[in-house]
Amino acid sequence: MSVTDELLANNAAYAETFDGPLPLPPSRRLAVVACMDARLNVYAILGLKEGEAHVIRNAGGVVTSDEIRSLAISQRLLGTREIILIHHTDCGMLTFTDDGFKDAVRKDTGIRPPWAAEAFSDLDDDVRQSIARIKADPFVPHKDAIRGFVFDVATGKLNETV
Amino acid sequence: MSVTDELLANNAAYAETFDGPLPLPPSRRLAVVACMDARLNVYAILGLKEGEAHVIRNAGGVVTSDEIRSLAISQRLLGTREIILIHHTDCGMLTFTDDGFKDAVRKDTGIRPPWAAEAFSDLDDDVRQSIARIKADPFVPHKDAIRGFVFDVATGKLNETV
């Protein structure tokens, strides 16, 4: 039995007590951009309920053109206005460099990835860069309420980047 | 008081009962790619616990180069082997076209986005395309266990795309 099959059994239990369809636009008018890290249960960390916020996640919680696409759709078509960015301690992105990762992939596949790996060496500094990338972008219209945090995987706390 | 401030109060409560740091690699060796939709509480839908799976999310739950980057890092550096893709009923991506969205952005900003909006008109068909994009990519090494689903926002059930 695969992990996927086990999780489908969990889904059957979830559906048994599921409470009807909610509206499409996020009721809190918020979009969260967070790392894909398995320890970040974003709904639990922020006390979010279903239907309240868009949740965008990727390796590092960084902002590339795909996060800009998601944020532009979130704000322009579905009415969100605030953005929360979440990086976290003990992040995998701190353990390698773009060149090192891309050299290893080339050695394995014969092809160097054309995309940046987006590794970083300082969490708060990369949160600041992620905010700067959104602020510099012409397609995300609402930039007055963007705040960035580092989640501490040891304590469960969000510490704001200043 | 902003929504962000309210959620930070929730985080303080979360941290009070938080139970220590878990290991970095996902214990279930799974990566999930899902839509950013607010109604998709991925941990709850799949019965995932903290530390078990990478969760990658974007507008539509589509696969672009940034999801390939995240999946490549997930499999190559952090040992995941299975992939679950989740689209969902009543998705915002069904309500517009790439051209329509990009024309509207150009009208507002003077600039047509250089990225695809990734709108789609058929959920199962786009799940299949997302799987095909992963299978066609040279940088994601493990492709034997990829399954795709449409989450029903009315019933809470995952229905597998075949």
Coordinates of C-alpha atoms in Angstrom, one line a residue:
Chain A
M1 CA 0.0 0.0 0.0
S2 CA 1.5 3.3 -1.0
V3 CA 1.5 6.5 1.1
T4 CA -0.9 7.9 -1.3
D5 CA -3.4 5.1 -0.7
E6 CA -3.1 5.5 3.0
L7 CA -3.8 9.2 2.7
L8 CA -6.9 8.5 0.5
A9 CA -8.3 6.5 3.4
N10 CA -7.7 9.7 5.6
N11 CA -9.6 11.7 3.0
A12 CA -12.6 9.4 3.1
A13 CA -12.8 10.1 6.9
Y14 CA -12.3 13.9 6.3
A15 CA -15.2 13.9 3.7
E16 CA -17.6 12.2 6.2
T17 CA -17.7 15.3 8.4
F18 CA -17.1 17.8 5.7
D19 CA -19.3 20.9 5.9
G20 CA -20.5 22.0 2.4
P21 CA -19.0 24.4 -0.1
L22 CA -17.6 27.8 0.9
P23 CA -17.3 30.8 -1.3
L24 CA -14.3 31.0 -3.8
P25 CA -12.8 34.4 -2.7
P26 CA -10.7 34.2 0.5
S27 CA -12.8 35.7 3.3
R28 CA -9.8 37.2 5.1
R29 CA -8.6 38.8 1.8
L30 CA -5.1 37.4 2.6
A31 CA -2.5 35.5 0.6
V32 CA 0.3 33.6 2.3
V33 CA 3.6 32.7 0.6
A34 CA 5.4 30.0 2.6
C35 CA 8.1 27.4 2.2
M36 CA 7.0 23.9 1.2
D37 CA 8.7 22.4 4.3
A38 CA 6.8 19.5 5.8
R39 CA 6.9 21.0 9.3
L40 CA 5.0 24.2 8.2
N41 CA 1.3 23.4 8.7
V42 CA 0.3 26.9 7.5
Y43 CA -3.4 26.7 8.6
A44 CA -2.4 25.6 12.1
I45 CA 0.5 28.0 12.5
L46 CA -1.8 31.0 11.6
G47 CA -5.0 29.6 13.0
L48 CA -6.6 29.8 9.6
K49 CA -9.8 28.2 8.8
E50 CA -10.9 26.7 5.4
G51 CA -11.9 29.5 3.0
E52 CA -9.9 32.3 4.6
A53 CA -6.6 32.8 2.7
H54 CA -4.8 31.7 -0.4
V55 CA -1.7 29.6 0.4
I56 CA 1.2 29.7 -2.0
R57 CA 4.1 27.4 -1.3
N58 CA 7.4 26.4 -2.9
A59 CA 11.0 25.4 -2.0
G60 CA 12.2 28.2 0.3
G61 CA 9.0 30.3 0.2
V62 CA 10.7 32.5 -2.4
V63 CA 9.2 34.9 -4.9
T64 CA 9.7 33.9 -8.6
S65 CA 7.6 34.7 -11.6
D66 CA 5.2 31.8 -10.6
E67 CA 4.5 33.4 -7.2
I68 CA 4.0 36.7 -9.0
R69 CA 1.5 35.0 -11.2
S70 CA -0.4 33.5 -8.2
L71 CA -0.3 36.8 -6.3
A72 CA -1.5 38.7 -9.4
I73 CA -4.5 36.3 -9.8
S74 CA -5.1 36.3 -6.1
Q75 CA -5.4 40.1 -5.8
R76 CA -6.8 41.0 -9.2
L77 CA -9.4 38.3 -9.6
L78 CA -10.1 37.1 -6.0
G79 CA -9.8 40.3 -3.9
T80 CA -6.9 39.6 -1.6
R81 CA -5.1 42.7 -0.1
E82 CA -2.6 41.5 2.5
I83 CA 0.4 39.3 2.0
I84 CA 2.3 37.2 4.6
L85 CA 5.6 35.7 3.7
I86 CA 7.0 32.8 5.8
H87 CA 10.5 31.4 5.7
H88 CA 11.7 29.1 8.6
T89 CA 14.7 28.0 10.6
D90 CA 16.5 24.8 9.6
C91 CA 15.5 25.3 6.0
G92 CA 17.0 23.0 3.3
M93 CA 17.7 26.1 1.1
L94 CA 20.4 27.0 3.6
T95 CA 22.3 23.8 2.9
F96 CA 23.4 24.2 -0.7
T97 CA 24.3 26.8 -3.3
D98 CA 22.7 27.4 -6.7
D99 CA 26.0 26.4 -8.5
G100 CA 26.5 23.3 -6.4
F101 CA 22.9 22.1 -7.0
K102 CA 23.0 22.8 -10.7
D103 CA 26.4 21.2 -11.1
A104 CA 25.1 18.0 -9.4
V105 CA 22.0 18.0 -11.6
R106 CA 24.1 18.4 -14.7
K107 CA 26.4 15.6 -13.6
D108 CA 23.4 13.4 -13.1
T109 CA 21.3 14.3 -16.2
G110 CA 23.8 16.0 -18.6
I111 CA 21.7 19.2 -18.5
R112 CA 22.2 22.3 -16.3
P113 CA 18.8 23.6 -15.2
P114 CA 17.9 26.9 -16.9
W115 CA 16.1 28.1 -13.7
A116 CA 17.7 29.5 -10.5
A117 CA 17.6 27.0 -7.6
E118 CA 16.9 30.1 -5.3
A119 CA 19.2 28.9 -2.5
F120 CA 20.0 31.5 0.2
S121 CA 22.3 31.8 3.2
D122 CA 20.4 34.2 5.5
L123 CA 16.7 33.8 6.3
D124 CA 15.8 37.3 7.2
D125 CA 17.8 38.7 4.3
D126 CA 15.9 36.4 1.9
V127 CA 12.5 37.4 3.4
R128 CA 13.5 41.0 2.7
Q129 CA 14.5 40.1 -0.8
S130 CA 11.1 38.3 -1.3
I131 CA 9.3 41.5 -0.2
A132 CA 11.5 43.6 -2.5
R133 CA 10.7 41.3 -5.4
I134 CA 6.9 41.8 -4.9
K135 CA 7.3 45.6 -4.4
A136 CA 9.4 45.9 -7.6
D137 CA 6.9 43.9 -9.7
P138 CA 4.4 45.8 -12.0
F139 CA 1.7 43.1 -11.9
V140 CA 0.8 42.8 -8.2
P141 CA -1.4 45.8 -7.5
H142 CA -1.7 46.0 -3.7
K143 CA 1.6 46.3 -1.8
D144 CA 0.7 48.3 1.3
A145 CA 0.3 45.3 3.6
I146 CA 3.2 42.9 3.1
R147 CA 4.9 41.4 6.1
G148 CA 7.5 38.8 6.4
F149 CA 8.3 36.2 9.1
V150 CA 10.7 33.4 10.0
F151 CA 8.9 30.4 11.6
D152 CA 11.0 28.8 14.3
V153 CA 10.7 25.0 13.9
A154 CA 11.8 24.5 17.5
T155 CA 9.2 26.8 19.2
G156 CA 6.4 27.1 16.7
K157 CA 6.7 30.9 16.8
L158 CA 6.7 33.4 13.9
N159 CA 9.3 36.1 14.3
E160 CA 8.9 39.1 12.1
T161 CA 11.6 40.3 9.8
V162 CA 12.4 44.0 10.1
Chain B
M1 CA -6.0 45.7 13.7
S2 CA -5.0 44.0 10.4
V3 CA -5.8 40.3 9.6
T4 CA -2.0 39.7 9.9
D5 CA -2.1 40.9 13.5
E6 CA -5.1 38.8 14.3
L7 CA -3.3 35.7 12.9
L8 CA -0.2 36.5 14.9
A9 CA -2.3 36.2 18.1
N10 CA -3.4 32.8 16.8
N11 CA 0.3 31.9 16.3
A12 CA 1.1 32.7 19.9
A13 CA -1.5 30.2 21.0
Y14 CA -0.1 27.6 18.5
A15 CA 3.4 28.0 19.9
E16 CA 2.2 27.5 23.5
T17 CA 1.5 23.8 22.8
F18 CA 4.1 23.3 20.1
D19 CA 6.0 20.1 20.3
G20 CA 9.7 20.5 19.5
P21 CA 11.6 20.4 16.2
L22 CA 11.0 17.5 13.8
P23 CA 13.5 16.3 11.2
L24 CA 13.9 18.3 7.9
P25 CA 13.3 15.4 5.4
P26 CA 9.6 14.6 5.0
S27 CA 8.9 11.4 6.9
R28 CA 6.3 10.1 4.3
R29 CA 8.7 10.8 1.4
L30 CA 5.8 12.6 -0.4
A31 CA 5.4 15.9 -2.2
V32 CA 2.0 17.4 -2.8
V33 CA 1.3 20.0 -5.5
A34 CA -2.1 21.7 -4.9
C35 CA -4.0 24.8 -5.8
M36 CA -3.6 27.9 -3.6
D37 CA -7.4 27.9 -3.1
A38 CA -8.4 29.0 0.4
R39 CA -10.8 26.0 0.8
L40 CA -8.0 23.4 0.4
N41 CA -6.6 22.7 3.8
V42 CA -4.1 20.2 2.4
Y43 CA -3.0 18.8 5.8
A44 CA -6.6 18.1 6.8
I45 CA -7.8 16.8 3.4
L46 CA -5.0 14.2 3.4
G47 CA -4.8 13.6 7.2
L48 CA -1.1 14.7 7.0
K49 CA 0.8 15.5 10.2
E50 CA 3.5 18.1 10.6
G51 CA 6.8 16.7 9.1
E52 CA 5.3 14.2 6.7
A53 CA 5.1 15.8 3.2
H54 CA 6.3 18.8 1.2
V55 CA 3.4 21.0 0.2
I56 CA 3.8 23.1 -3.0
R57 CA 0.9 25.4 -3.9
N58 CA 0.1 28.0 -6.6
A59 CA -2.8 29.4 -8.6
G60 CA -4.4 26.3 -10.1
G61 CA -2.0 23.7 -8.7
V62 CA -0.3 23.7 -12.1
V63 CA 3.3 22.7 -12.9
T64 CA 5.6 25.4 -14.2
S65 CA 9.3 25.7 -13.9
D66 CA 9.0 26.8 -10.3
E67 CA 7.1 23.7 -9.3
I68 CA 9.8 21.7 -11.2
R69 CA 12.5 23.5 -9.1
S70 CA 10.6 22.6 -5.9
L71 CA 10.1 19.0 -6.9
A72 CA 13.7 18.6 -8.0
I73 CA 14.9 19.9 -4.6
S74 CA 12.3 17.8 -2.8
Q75 CA 13.4 14.6 -4.5
R76 CA 17.1 15.1 -5.0
L77 CA 18.0 16.7 -1.6
L78 CA 15.2 15.7 0.7
G79 CA 14.3 12.2 -0.4
T80 CA 10.7 12.3 -1.5
R81 CA 9.5 9.7 -4.0
E82 CA 5.7 10.0 -4.4
I83 CA 3.9 13.0 -5.9
I84 CA 0.2 13.9 -5.4
L85 CA -1.4 16.6 -7.6
I86 CA -4.6 18.3 -6.4
H87 CA -6.9 20.5 -8.5
H88 CA -10.4 21.3 -7.3
T89 CA -14.0 22.0 -8.4
D90 CA -15.2 25.7 -8.6
C91 CA -11.6 26.7 -9.3
G92 CA -10.9 30.4 -10.2
M93 CA -8.7 29.2 -13.1
L94 CA -11.8 28.0 -14.9
T95 CA -13.3 31.6 -15.0
F96 CA -10.9 33.3 -17.3
T97 CA -8.5 32.8 -20.3
D98 CA -4.8 33.6 -20.5
D99 CA -5.5 36.2 -23.2
G100 CA -8.3 37.8 -21.3
F101 CA -6.3 38.1 -18.0
K102 CA -3.2 39.4 -19.8
D103 CA -5.2 41.9 -21.8
A104 CA -6.8 43.2 -18.5
V105 CA -3.4 43.5 -16.9
R106 CA -2.0 45.3 -19.9
K107 CA -4.9 47.7 -19.8
D108 CA -4.3 48.4 -16.1
T109 CA -0.4 48.6 -16.1
G110 CA 0.6 49.2 -19.7
I111 CA 2.6 45.9 -19.7
R112 CA 1.5 42.4 -20.8
P113 CA 2.8 39.8 -18.4
P114 CA 5.6 37.8 -20.0
W115 CA 4.4 34.7 -18.1
A116 CA 1.5 32.4 -18.9
A117 CA -1.5 32.8 -16.6
E118 CA -2.0 29.0 -16.8
A119 CA -5.9 29.2 -17.0
F120 CA -7.6 26.0 -18.0
S121 CA -11.1 24.9 -19.0
D122 CA -11.2 21.2 -17.9
L123 CA -10.0 20.1 -14.5
D124 CA -9.1 16.5 -15.2
D125 CA -7.5 17.5 -18.4
D126 CA -5.2 19.9 -16.7
V127 CA -4.4 17.4 -14.0
R128 CA -3.3 15.1 -16.8
Q129 CA -1.2 17.9 -18.4
S130 CA 0.4 18.6 -15.0
I131 CA 1.4 14.9 -14.7
A132 CA 2.7 15.0 -18.3
R133 CA 4.8 18.1 -17.6
I134 CA 6.5 16.3 -14.7
K135 CA 7.0 13.2 -16.7
A136 CA 8.5 15.2 -19.6
D137 CA 10.9 17.1 -17.4
P138 CA 14.6 16.0 -17.2
F139 CA 15.3 17.3 -13.7
V140 CA 12.7 15.4 -11.5
P141 CA 14.3 11.9 -11.1
H142 CA 11.4 9.8 -9.6
K143 CA 8.3 9.5 -11.7
D144 CA 6.9 6.1 -10.9
A145 CA 4.4 7.2 -8.3
I146 CA 2.6 10.3 -9.5
R147 CA -1.2 10.5 -9.0
G148 CA -3.6 13.3 -9.7
F149 CA -6.9 14.2 -8.1
V150 CA -9.8 16.7 -8.2
F151 CA -10.9 17.8 -4.8
D152 CA -14.7 18.4 -4.6
V153 CA -15.2 21.6 -2.6
A154 CA -18.9 20.5 -2.0
T155 CA -18.1 17.0 -0.5
G156 CA -14.5 17.2 0.7
K157 CA -13.7 14.1 -1.4
L158 CA -10.6 13.6 -3.7
N159 CA -11.6 12.0 -7.0
E160 CA -8.7 10.5 -8.9
T161 CA -8.1 11.6 -12.5
V162 CA -7.6 8.6 -14.8

